[in-house]
């Protein structure tokens, strides 16, 4: 009966197209254009069959005006012959796995329509902490399997009530096929537990608000894990939280209700407000307002120029703020920090949480399970130019689309670095980065890594044909990569750390090369087995590379923990710079440290910052990675100017067997002399930053001329320092260079996996 078949347009859309109201959008469009056919979610994305004269108009409209949250990577169209359809229908997803291509959506902050309903006494979801729709709510963190349908999420245990079902099935409704749809009658519920896990009968959110204002520490279940929450104005509570978490100085993030409340404590540069209110709702690092309009506990972010701020992104957060305001006139400011001890993964289940009891007084939890652990993301937006610091909730698992030259021939698992770990899966033109894992050395972190990897390989269908890791012989990530490569019999490729940093910039911006790269950070294993950390590299279009220069090597002592000891580094560096051991006493530095062995050979910029922070007295004990450098930057920012110092310029650059060397010793000597002659630490810090930028600028000009290169890439954690990054970029652009650094991916070690993924065999 072939003549009964109709000419049909088959439109296959790939990209971020599921879970965002794509099918209802097509449904409504089809109805309007009088088109018959179907729309369905598949493992490849969304497939539309369109019959009728308006079929091409539907296609044109889709291309021109895609749905708000869609990120379409490709639309494929072909003409097929199908039996006639009587109307336009949304048909259920087939369960059989097909081609990968669909992109799982990241979690989305509560949308404005849901916010209105949440506070509307006439709405049936009035004050319901799990209100959501196709435009907002949990996604990545509740998905167990694809295709994205309720029965493959952690919402499967909640049976929809009649009213929810009606909304779910009506194509014109905002909740049409909103998979996590719920209401007070049928959905999850909030509960308050004491620290032993026993339920407390009360109005849980109202009681939680009163406990917070009473100085208690609460664990609050969020999208990707539990937060520890307390009143940021309460000095004692903040101190206690620091003690319980084993976190001495590392900043805590703050949640406030609105942009107005943000402005009370921070400056809001152009674009930062939009970021804070974006569906990803990241923590945004903003410059502290001095003096602040709100008095906060001093221990929130000590010796740090910025606060990490986020806005409420779940209905539960919104309701906590609503309750707090019943009891307090001042705008509430809450600490919201991951529920974990020091650097372990964030707790994502009640069981994990109660294994860490002693961290909190009460727990505000609920019965919607977290399928995928995911920390808050962090973005630095102290200027209009924002950079990613931690890419996780709200972004995971959205892929990066590579330009053609960077397409990955063999599907690749890149395991990333040990610190700020984040892995990546790459195939063809896409790189999927996993969630922020953090420090990889604990068994818990490794389990988190493997679980997240399993999910992402299942969803993307990427079966790695090779594994890429770092060059370091003692890295946990390398051992993990070796195990995986043995287990699945995959070739293992080892990629030098700083080379991976610069490759990540090239991949992000589609730079074919040749480029001149400057990668600066704390630690990376070098080809000569020294610890590299301030490297001038040349990368060619065929991705071969060469080290052109570096910070000249100095030695320092090995430290007990994974953090270097700034005092020990300072003493070693001072002695190697020609300062007499006896002179150390003038700055209160221990002479005894002068006789400690110094087995580590390094060109690390991080260690140079450590040394200068200790010599200036700005920071003599590091409790987290990068702390001395942040403190030094903070001090320099408060100095205003250092121009009155009028120091003779010293030549820091020299060449040794074609290797450009930047000698740090004159810097160290000058810093020492300035501090001894009682120049304020802020001025010395500023002078140090400026001199370093000047030397980098000169070195890059020299290498660029020598190698005839006009494109410069900057990467590595040291460039999170704004004084360093902004001033160097400004001067390089002033000299006519094209300058790039990471933006969508972290320029710290969280971005290493991206560089590893595009390294060639
Ligand atoms: Zn919504
Ligand atoms: Zn319901």
Coordinates of C-alpha atoms in Angstrom, one line a residue, residues 193-196 200 211 215-219 240 244 358-363:
X193 CA 16.5 16.0 61.9
X194 CA 18.5 16.4 65.0
X195 CA 22.2 15.6 64.9
X196 CA 21.5 12.0 65.7
X200 CA 11.8 16.7 64.9
X211 CA 18.0 27.7 64.6
X215 CA 23.7 30.5 66.0
X216 CA 23.3 26.8 65.1
X217 CA 25.0 25.0 62.2
X218 CA 22.7 23.2 59.9
X219 CA 23.3 20.7 57.1
X240 CA 32.9 27.0 65.3
X244 CA 34.5 21.5 62.8
X358 CA 29.9 16.4 64.5
X359 CA 29.9 18.8 61.6
X360 CA 26.4 20.1 62.3
X361 CA 23.7 20.6 64.9
X362 CA 20.6 19.9 62.8
X363 CA 19.9 18.6 59.3

